Amino acid sequence: MIAAQDTLLKEKLKEVFGYSQFRGNQEAVINTILSERNTFVIMPTGAGKSLCYQLPAIIKSGTAIVISPLIALMKNQVDQLNALGVNAQFLNSTLSQAEITKVKRDVTNGEVKLLYVAPESLTKEENIAFLQKADISFVAIDEAHCISEWGHDFRPEYRKIKTIIDNLGNLPIIALTATATPKVQTDIQKNLHMEEADLFKSSFNRQNLFYEVRPKVDTKKQLIRYIKNHKGKSGIVYCLSRKKVEEIAELLNVNDIKTLPYHAGLDASVRIANQDAFLNEDVDVIVATIAFGMGIDKPDVRFVIHYDTPKSLEGYYQETGRAGRDGLEGNCVMFYSYNDILKLDKFNKDKQVTERENAKHLLQEMAAYAESSVCRRRQLLHYFGEQLNEDCGFCDNCLRAKEKFEAQEDIMLAIQAVLQTNQRFDISHLTDVLRGYENQYVCSYNHNLLSVYGKGAGKEANYWQSVIRQILIYNFLEKDVENYGVLRITAKGMDFLENPYPVTLTKDHDFSNAMEEDEEDREGGAPATGKACDPVLFEMLKALQRKVAREKKLPPYAVFQEPSLEEMATTYPTSKEELSRVNGVGLGKVEKFGRPFIELIAKYVADNDIETATDVVIKSTANKSKSKIYIIQQIDRKVGLDDIAEAQGISMADLLKEIEHICYSGTRLNLDYYIEDMMDGDRQDEIYDYFMQADTDNIQAALNALGADDYTEEELRLIRIKFLSEVAN
Ligand code: ADP
Ligand code: ZN
């Protein structure tokens, strides 16, 4: 009989789905559910979970209920099955009453093999009554992690599923998910009363995926450079908000990368069209919010970029899972900034207490992952309850040199702390005990009396957390699945206490430079902060700036401002055109001072084999603001500044700021008509001469030097604009 069933399964697999072989655990899973046993399937995205319930549903008599949280996904699957000639239908809130009646009739007549139901619909009385009468073969619960509030996608309705199923009779259940930490897994099994279920857990390791985390600095530039280096390949860029999706999609298009946006705010027809354009390779890149593409299956996505830091490792892992489904190249880049973590945490503030706490934990795991310099794959797999005993050699942390330290003593202390507190506390409490931090919890448990208390006082909390996280990954400690956050000692940890040996750990990355960020938060045209700037080239450019200034008898800042030099040392412009795109450098400046700078950079680039910025100069999407153009036009027409300010509805100070901005971006402005009216020639000359010999164009410095009683700030600023326009632009 076994052999016969084997053959039958293979035949159906070929006949209906066109595949000649099962993948991984599929066949075993199918056999289990066919023999009416509860089945729990944990398989990474793309491994082929759907087939695990679709095939048995087709074989068994009656209708299988498939509970699935996403209506879009449901429709997609039903369409696919119908295309294969399988009668599948769905029941959800998008259907009209007439459609619902038809679906129910078809089910009652035994025509439907799979009925997809949203959990909300399942809880409706009339649907339950109808299902009780139908011939149901089994129940499949897709995305089963939604059951657990410890997961990243908790849905309260999912908690009621079990009770409803019980109302329908004694039906076998198959629960499936692509993301379950050990904690979530136990939680699901408990909730579904299927602790005894046959568990099929495939490895989550996606060997062909390359993981990389980059600081979120100059992100747009990095993004464009990255995509241009993967020219013609398909990729997905994930952003957290719809607005960001639109903005980035536009940015990429402007920079000659064929891109379309995808998010829930778009019309369904637009979404489908964009999705098709991506599948058909009319565009290379899709920029999406994370809700994207639950139903999309493009096998040759070559890169998945997280422009914003994701909310959880579960989400992150699922999304990266869309890369390289064909087993070939797949690159996963995440831009990380602790600012993003803080922002995300703020979004959670309106949630219920437990939900908020859980969301916070998930965020902390995310931050720890990003900042750690332990092999990414080891970390990810560990998070999902899988132990990798060696570094993978194929992730940024494995390939990058990192700072190591000998940690035998500190590992001893950390394990001691767990032991002495009776293996009942979480990482932050353990850290407090180690550092001798006398807070109310530590005192209430008398942990300030332990011998390990305060033994690690010389080191920061971050340090201890990093040590503890690393020895978790290296299996000296483990998480207690019953009690969230609680750490316990493994057998390996116990052995280590008795017979310690040298262990090296690695220092976490320092992402503090990604803290201030954000290009999005910065003033429109403000120059890059130069964090990614090449310090050697920068020094060379500064020397050149001073040399040119001496030759031309100008102050150095009148040649190029320092932020412009920093940007040059970041983007390596090697042509006039490229140089003119640097913030603060207009065509006038390029003509006046550009040549030696371009020559210096070109030589430097050639000598050091540097990939030039040709591809990377960002064409800004922000059209020069209308008000700027207006101001330039009005000044050309010699309109009084007070009139311009009034017409624009802004103060004089703000208008001057705008004008300075225009001037610092390299546009020459002639304000003589206004200045002449306002101050006499001597005063003008005095200020002008001051700026000519000053080290800085700082206004406060000018006020100090010239005397705040004698000159107004407005006068100084006006002359500074005149000066810069005449000598620098
Ligand atoms: P998951 O739900 O686990 O993310 P899917 O069920 O969407 O994955 O399957 C991913 C892809 O693998 C689909 O294109 C599916 O048709 C394909 N697939 C599933 N099983 C097999 C198989 N046995 N042989 C070949 N392709 C398969
Ligand atoms: Zn690695």
Short mmCIF file of N, CA, C and O in Angstrom, two decimals, residues 113-207:
data_model
loop_
_atom_site.label_atom_id
_atom_site.label_comp_id
_atom_site.label_asym_id
_atom_site.label_seq_id
_atom_site.Cartn_x
_atom_site.Cartn_y
_atom_site.Cartn_z
N LYS A 113 -12.05 21.33 -3.99
CA LYS A 113 -10.99 20.59 -3.30
C LYS A 113 -10.33 21.43 -2.21
O LYS A 113 -9.96 20.91 -1.17
N LEU A 114 -10.18 22.72 -2.49
CA LEU A 114 -9.58 23.59 -1.47
C LEU A 114 -10.42 24.85 -1.29
O LEU A 114 -10.73 25.53 -2.26
N LEU A 115 -10.77 25.11 -0.06
CA LEU A 115 -11.51 26.33 0.24
C LEU A 115 -10.63 27.23 1.12
O LEU A 115 -10.34 26.90 2.27
N TYR A 116 -10.19 28.33 0.54
CA TYR A 116 -9.38 29.28 1.30
C TYR A 116 -10.29 30.21 2.09
O TYR A 116 -11.25 30.75 1.55
N VAL A 117 -9.99 30.35 3.36
CA VAL A 117 -10.83 31.17 4.23
C VAL A 117 -9.95 32.11 5.05
O VAL A 117 -8.92 31.71 5.59
N ALA A 118 -10.38 33.36 5.14
CA ALA A 118 -9.69 34.28 6.05
C ALA A 118 -10.18 34.01 7.46
O ALA A 118 -11.34 33.64 7.64
N PRO A 119 -9.33 34.17 8.45
CA PRO A 119 -9.75 33.86 9.82
C PRO A 119 -10.98 34.66 10.25
O PRO A 119 -11.81 34.13 10.99
N GLU A 120 -11.11 35.89 9.76
CA GLU A 120 -12.30 36.68 10.13
C GLU A 120 -13.56 36.00 9.64
O GLU A 120 -14.57 35.95 10.34
N SER A 121 -13.50 35.48 8.40
CA SER A 121 -14.69 34.83 7.84
C SER A 121 -14.98 33.54 8.60
O SER A 121 -16.13 33.15 8.75
N LEU A 122 -13.92 32.91 9.04
CA LEU A 122 -14.09 31.63 9.73
C LEU A 122 -14.86 31.81 11.03
O LEU A 122 -15.58 30.91 11.46
N THR A 123 -14.70 32.95 11.65
CA THR A 123 -15.37 33.15 12.95
C THR A 123 -16.85 33.52 12.80
O THR A 123 -17.57 33.56 13.77
N LYS A 124 -17.29 33.77 11.57
CA LYS A 124 -18.69 34.15 11.39
C LYS A 124 -19.62 32.94 11.59
O LYS A 124 -19.40 31.88 11.01
N GLU A 125 -20.67 33.17 12.36
CA GLU A 125 -21.63 32.11 12.69
C GLU A 125 -22.11 31.34 11.47
O GLU A 125 -22.03 30.12 11.41
N GLU A 126 -22.60 32.12 10.48
CA GLU A 126 -23.22 31.44 9.34
C GLU A 126 -22.22 30.56 8.58
O GLU A 126 -22.58 29.51 8.04
N ASN A 127 -20.96 30.98 8.59
CA ASN A 127 -19.95 30.17 7.90
C ASN A 127 -19.66 28.90 8.68
O ASN A 127 -19.45 27.83 8.09
N ILE A 128 -19.63 29.04 9.99
CA ILE A 128 -19.38 27.85 10.81
C ILE A 128 -20.50 26.84 10.59
O ILE A 128 -20.26 25.65 10.34
N ALA A 129 -21.72 27.34 10.63
CA ALA A 129 -22.88 26.45 10.44
C ALA A 129 -22.78 25.73 9.10
O ALA A 129 -23.01 24.51 9.02
N PHE A 130 -22.37 26.46 8.10
CA PHE A 130 -22.28 25.84 6.77
C PHE A 130 -21.15 24.81 6.71
O PHE A 130 -21.31 23.72 6.17
N LEU A 131 -20.01 25.15 7.32
CA LEU A 131 -18.88 24.22 7.28
C LEU A 131 -19.17 22.94 8.07
O LEU A 131 -18.68 21.87 7.74
N GLN A 132 -19.99 23.09 9.10
CA GLN A 132 -20.33 21.90 9.89
C GLN A 132 -21.04 20.86 9.03
O GLN A 132 -20.92 19.66 9.25
N LYS A 133 -21.76 21.33 8.04
CA LYS A 133 -22.50 20.39 7.19
C LYS A 133 -21.66 19.86 6.04
O LYS A 133 -22.00 18.87 5.41
N ALA A 134 -20.58 20.56 5.74
CA ALA A 134 -19.78 20.17 4.58
C ALA A 134 -18.87 18.99 4.91
O ALA A 134 -18.64 18.67 6.08
N ASP A 135 -18.39 18.35 3.84
CA ASP A 135 -17.46 17.24 4.03
C ASP A 135 -16.03 17.79 3.98
O ASP A 135 -15.48 18.04 2.92
N ILE A 136 -15.45 17.97 5.15
CA ILE A 136 -14.11 18.59 5.23
C ILE A 136 -13.05 17.51 5.38
O ILE A 136 -13.18 16.62 6.23
N SER A 137 -12.01 17.58 4.58
CA SER A 137 -10.98 16.54 4.65
C SER A 137 -9.95 16.84 5.74
O SER A 137 -9.57 15.97 6.52
N PHE A 138 -9.47 18.06 5.78
CA PHE A 138 -8.54 18.46 6.84
C PHE A 138 -8.43 19.97 6.82
O PHE A 138 -8.98 20.63 5.94
N VAL A 139 -7.74 20.51 7.81
CA VAL A 139 -7.58 21.97 7.87
C VAL A 139 -6.10 22.32 7.76
O VAL A 139 -5.26 21.76 8.48
N ALA A 140 -5.80 23.21 6.85
CA ALA A 140 -4.42 23.71 6.75
C ALA A 140 -4.38 25.13 7.30
O ALA A 140 -5.22 25.95 6.95
N ILE A 141 -3.43 25.39 8.16
CA ILE A 141 -3.27 26.75 8.69
C ILE A 141 -1.97 27.32 8.16
O ILE A 141 -0.88 26.93 8.59
N ASP A 142 -2.11 28.20 7.20
CA ASP A 142 -0.92 28.79 6.59
C ASP A 142 -0.48 29.98 7.44
O ASP A 142 -1.29 30.57 8.13
N GLU A 143 0.78 30.32 7.35
CA GLU A 143 1.32 31.44 8.13
C GLU A 143 0.98 31.26 9.62
O GLU A 143 0.52 32.19 10.29
N ALA A 144 1.21 30.06 10.10
CA ALA A 144 0.77 29.71 11.45
C ALA A 144 1.43 30.54 12.55
O ALA A 144 0.92 30.62 13.67
N HIS A 145 2.52 31.21 12.22
CA HIS A 145 3.17 32.04 13.26
C HIS A 145 2.26 33.18 13.71
O HIS A 145 2.48 33.77 14.76
N CYS A 146 1.24 33.49 12.91
CA CYS A 146 0.30 34.56 13.31
C CYS A 146 -0.43 34.20 14.60
O CYS A 146 -1.03 35.06 15.24
N ILE A 147 -0.37 32.94 14.97
CA ILE A 147 -1.01 32.51 16.22
C ILE A 147 -0.28 33.07 17.44
O ILE A 147 -0.90 33.36 18.46
N SER A 148 1.03 33.20 17.31
CA SER A 148 1.81 33.51 18.51
C SER A 148 2.04 34.99 18.69
O SER A 148 2.51 35.68 17.79
N GLU A 149 1.74 35.45 19.87
CA GLU A 149 2.00 36.87 20.14
C GLU A 149 3.49 37.15 20.29
O GLU A 149 3.90 38.29 20.35
N TRP A 150 4.30 36.11 20.34
CA TRP A 150 5.75 36.31 20.42
C TRP A 150 6.36 36.46 19.03
O TRP A 150 7.53 36.73 18.89
N GLY A 151 5.55 36.21 18.04
CA GLY A 151 6.07 36.32 16.68
C GLY A 151 5.98 37.74 16.19
O GLY A 151 5.61 38.64 16.92
N HIS A 152 6.29 37.93 14.93
CA HIS A 152 6.35 39.30 14.41
C HIS A 152 5.04 39.70 13.74
O HIS A 152 4.92 40.79 13.26
N ASP A 153 4.10 38.78 13.68
CA ASP A 153 2.90 39.08 12.89
C ASP A 153 1.67 38.51 13.58
O ASP A 153 0.85 37.84 12.97
N PHE A 154 1.58 38.80 14.85
CA PHE A 154 0.50 38.23 15.65
C PHE A 154 -0.86 38.75 15.18
O PHE A 154 -1.04 39.94 14.94
N ARG A 155 -1.82 37.83 15.01
CA ARG A 155 -3.19 38.23 14.67
C ARG A 155 -4.14 37.57 15.65
O ARG A 155 -4.30 36.35 15.64
N PRO A 156 -4.78 38.37 16.45
CA PRO A 156 -5.63 37.83 17.52
C PRO A 156 -6.66 36.81 17.00
O PRO A 156 -6.90 35.81 17.67
N GLU A 157 -7.24 37.04 15.81
CA GLU A 157 -8.26 36.07 15.31
C GLU A 157 -7.68 34.67 15.20
O GLU A 157 -8.40 33.68 15.29
N TYR A 158 -6.36 34.60 14.94
CA TYR A 158 -5.74 33.30 14.76
C TYR A 158 -5.83 32.44 16.02
O TYR A 158 -5.79 31.23 15.96
N ARG A 159 -5.95 33.11 17.16
CA ARG A 159 -6.02 32.36 18.42
C ARG A 159 -7.32 31.59 18.55
O ARG A 159 -7.44 30.69 19.36
N LYS A 160 -8.32 32.02 17.79
CA LYS A 160 -9.63 31.37 17.92
C LYS A 160 -9.78 30.18 16.99
O LYS A 160 -10.77 29.45 17.05
N ILE A 161 -8.83 30.00 16.11
CA ILE A 161 -8.99 28.99 15.06
C ILE A 161 -9.25 27.60 15.65
O ILE A 161 -10.16 26.90 15.23
N LYS A 162 -8.48 27.27 16.67
CA LYS A 162 -8.58 25.92 17.20
C LYS A 162 -10.00 25.60 17.69
O LYS A 162 -10.55 24.55 17.39
N THR A 163 -10.57 26.53 18.43
CA THR A 163 -11.93 26.32 18.95
C THR A 163 -12.91 26.09 17.81
O THR A 163 -13.79 25.22 17.88
N ILE A 164 -12.77 26.87 16.77
CA ILE A 164 -13.68 26.73 15.63
C ILE A 164 -13.51 25.39 14.94
O ILE A 164 -14.48 24.70 14.63
N ILE A 165 -12.25 25.01 14.75
CA ILE A 165 -12.01 23.72 14.10
C ILE A 165 -12.65 22.60 14.92
O ILE A 165 -13.27 21.68 14.38
N ASP A 166 -12.51 22.71 16.24
CA ASP A 166 -13.10 21.69 17.11
C ASP A 166 -14.61 21.58 16.88
O ASP A 166 -15.18 20.51 16.97
N ASN A 167 -15.22 22.73 16.59
CA ASN A 167 -16.65 22.73 16.30
C ASN A 167 -17.02 22.01 15.02
O ASN A 167 -18.17 21.66 14.80
N LEU A 168 -16.03 21.88 14.15
CA LEU A 168 -16.32 21.26 12.85
C LEU A 168 -16.13 19.75 12.88
O LEU A 168 -16.34 19.07 11.89
N GLY A 169 -15.70 19.24 14.00
CA GLY A 169 -15.47 17.80 14.09
C GLY A 169 -14.01 17.53 14.39
O GLY A 169 -13.23 18.45 14.62
N ASN A 170 -13.65 16.28 14.35
CA ASN A 170 -12.29 15.90 14.70
C ASN A 170 -11.42 15.86 13.44
O ASN A 170 -11.22 14.82 12.84
N LEU A 171 -10.92 17.03 13.06
CA LEU A 171 -10.20 17.12 11.79
C LEU A 171 -8.70 17.19 11.99
O LEU A 171 -8.23 17.87 12.90
N PRO A 172 -7.96 16.48 11.14
CA PRO A 172 -6.50 16.65 11.22
C PRO A 172 -6.09 18.06 10.79
O PRO A 172 -6.73 18.65 9.92
N ILE A 173 -5.05 18.53 11.43
CA ILE A 173 -4.58 19.89 11.12
C ILE A 173 -3.17 19.84 10.59
O ILE A 173 -2.32 19.12 11.11
N ILE A 174 -2.93 20.63 9.57
CA ILE A 174 -1.54 20.86 9.15
C ILE A 174 -1.26 22.35 9.28
O ILE A 174 -1.95 23.17 8.69
N ALA A 175 -0.31 22.67 10.14
CA ALA A 175 0.06 24.07 10.34
C ALA A 175 1.37 24.31 9.63
O ALA A 175 2.27 23.48 9.68
N LEU A 176 1.47 25.45 8.95
CA LEU A 176 2.69 25.74 8.19
C LEU A 176 3.17 27.16 8.43
O LEU A 176 2.37 28.08 8.54
N THR A 177 4.46 27.30 8.53
CA THR A 177 5.03 28.65 8.64
C THR A 177 6.46 28.67 8.12
O THR A 177 7.13 27.64 8.09
N ALA A 178 6.86 29.84 7.71
CA ALA A 178 8.25 30.01 7.26
C ALA A 178 9.09 30.67 8.33
O ALA A 178 10.29 30.82 8.17
N THR A 179 8.45 31.11 9.38
CA THR A 179 9.24 31.79 10.40
C THR A 179 8.74 31.42 11.76
O THR A 179 7.64 31.75 12.15
N ALA A 180 9.56 30.69 12.46
CA ALA A 180 9.19 30.41 13.83
C ALA A 180 10.44 30.25 14.65
O ALA A 180 11.24 29.36 14.41
N THR A 181 10.61 31.13 15.60
CA THR A 181 11.67 30.92 16.57
C THR A 181 11.20 29.76 17.44
O THR A 181 10.01 29.45 17.45
N PRO A 182 12.11 29.12 18.17
CA PRO A 182 11.68 28.00 19.00
C PRO A 182 10.54 28.39 19.93
O PRO A 182 9.60 27.60 20.15
N LYS A 183 10.59 29.59 20.43
CA LYS A 183 9.54 30.06 21.33
C LYS A 183 8.18 30.10 20.62
O LYS A 183 7.17 29.62 21.14
N VAL A 184 8.18 30.64 19.43
CA VAL A 184 6.94 30.74 18.66
C VAL A 184 6.42 29.35 18.29
O VAL A 184 5.22 29.08 18.34
N GLN A 185 7.34 28.49 17.96
CA GLN A 185 6.96 27.12 17.60
C GLN A 185 6.21 26.44 18.74
O GLN A 185 5.12 25.88 18.52
N THR A 186 6.73 26.49 19.95
CA THR A 186 6.04 25.87 21.08
C THR A 186 4.68 26.52 21.30
O THR A 186 3.70 25.85 21.61
N ASP A 187 4.67 27.81 21.13
CA ASP A 187 3.44 28.55 21.34
C ASP A 187 2.35 28.11 20.37
O ASP A 187 1.19 27.91 20.75
N ILE A 188 2.72 27.95 19.12
CA ILE A 188 1.75 27.51 18.10
C ILE A 188 1.21 26.13 18.46
O ILE A 188 0.01 25.88 18.45
N GLN A 189 2.13 25.24 18.80
CA GLN A 189 1.71 23.86 19.09
C GLN A 189 0.78 23.81 20.29
O GLN A 189 -0.21 23.09 20.29
N LYS A 190 1.10 24.62 21.29
CA LYS A 190 0.23 24.65 22.47
C LYS A 190 -1.13 25.16 22.11
O LYS A 190 -2.16 24.58 22.48
N ASN A 191 -1.16 26.26 21.39
CA ASN A 191 -2.44 26.87 21.06
C ASN A 191 -3.31 25.94 20.23
O ASN A 191 -4.53 25.91 20.39
N LEU A 192 -2.69 25.19 19.34
CA LEU A 192 -3.47 24.28 18.49
C LEU A 192 -3.67 22.91 19.13
O LEU A 192 -4.21 22.01 18.51
N HIS A 193 -3.23 22.77 20.37
CA HIS A 193 -3.27 21.47 21.05
C HIS A 193 -2.67 20.39 20.18
O HIS A 193 -3.26 19.33 19.98
N MET A 194 -1.53 20.67 19.60
CA MET A 194 -0.92 19.63 18.78
C MET A 194 0.55 19.45 19.15
O MET A 194 1.41 19.35 18.29
N GLU A 195 0.78 19.35 20.46
CA GLU A 195 2.14 19.12 20.93
C GLU A 195 2.68 17.79 20.39
O GLU A 195 3.89 17.63 20.24
N GLU A 196 1.76 16.90 20.11
CA GLU A 196 2.20 15.57 19.66
C GLU A 196 2.34 15.49 18.13
O GLU A 196 2.68 14.46 17.58
N ALA A 197 2.11 16.61 17.47
CA ALA A 197 2.12 16.60 16.00
C ALA A 197 3.47 16.17 15.46
O ALA A 197 4.50 16.35 16.10
N ASP A 198 3.46 15.61 14.25
CA ASP A 198 4.72 15.30 13.58
C ASP A 198 5.32 16.60 13.08
O ASP A 198 4.67 17.33 12.35
N LEU A 199 6.53 16.84 13.50
CA LEU A 199 7.17 18.11 13.15
C LEU A 199 8.14 17.92 11.98
O LEU A 199 8.97 17.02 12.00
N PHE A 200 7.97 18.75 10.98
CA PHE A 200 8.90 18.72 9.86
C PHE A 200 9.57 20.07 9.74
O PHE A 200 8.95 21.04 9.33
N LYS A 201 10.79 20.11 10.17
CA LYS A 201 11.47 21.39 10.14
C LYS A 201 12.64 21.28 9.17
O LYS A 201 13.55 20.49 9.38
N SER A 202 12.59 22.06 8.14
CA SER A 202 13.71 22.01 7.19
C SER A 202 14.75 23.03 7.63
O SER A 202 14.45 23.96 8.35
N SER A 203 15.94 22.82 7.16
CA SER A 203 16.97 23.80 7.47
C SER A 203 16.59 25.13 6.85
O SER A 203 16.04 25.20 5.76
N PHE A 204 16.89 26.17 7.59
CA PHE A 204 16.61 27.50 7.08
C PHE A 204 17.79 28.05 6.30
O PHE A 204 17.75 29.15 5.79
N ASN A 205 18.82 27.29 6.27
CA ASN A 205 20.03 27.80 5.63
C ASN A 205 19.83 27.99 4.13
O ASN A 205 19.51 27.04 3.43
N ARG A 206 20.02 29.19 3.68
CA ARG A 206 19.98 29.44 2.23
C ARG A 206 21.41 29.74 1.81
O ARG A 206 21.88 30.87 1.91
N GLN A 207 22.08 28.68 1.38
CA GLN A 207 23.52 28.78 1.18
C GLN A 207 23.92 29.77 0.09
O GLN A 207 25.03 30.28 0.10
#
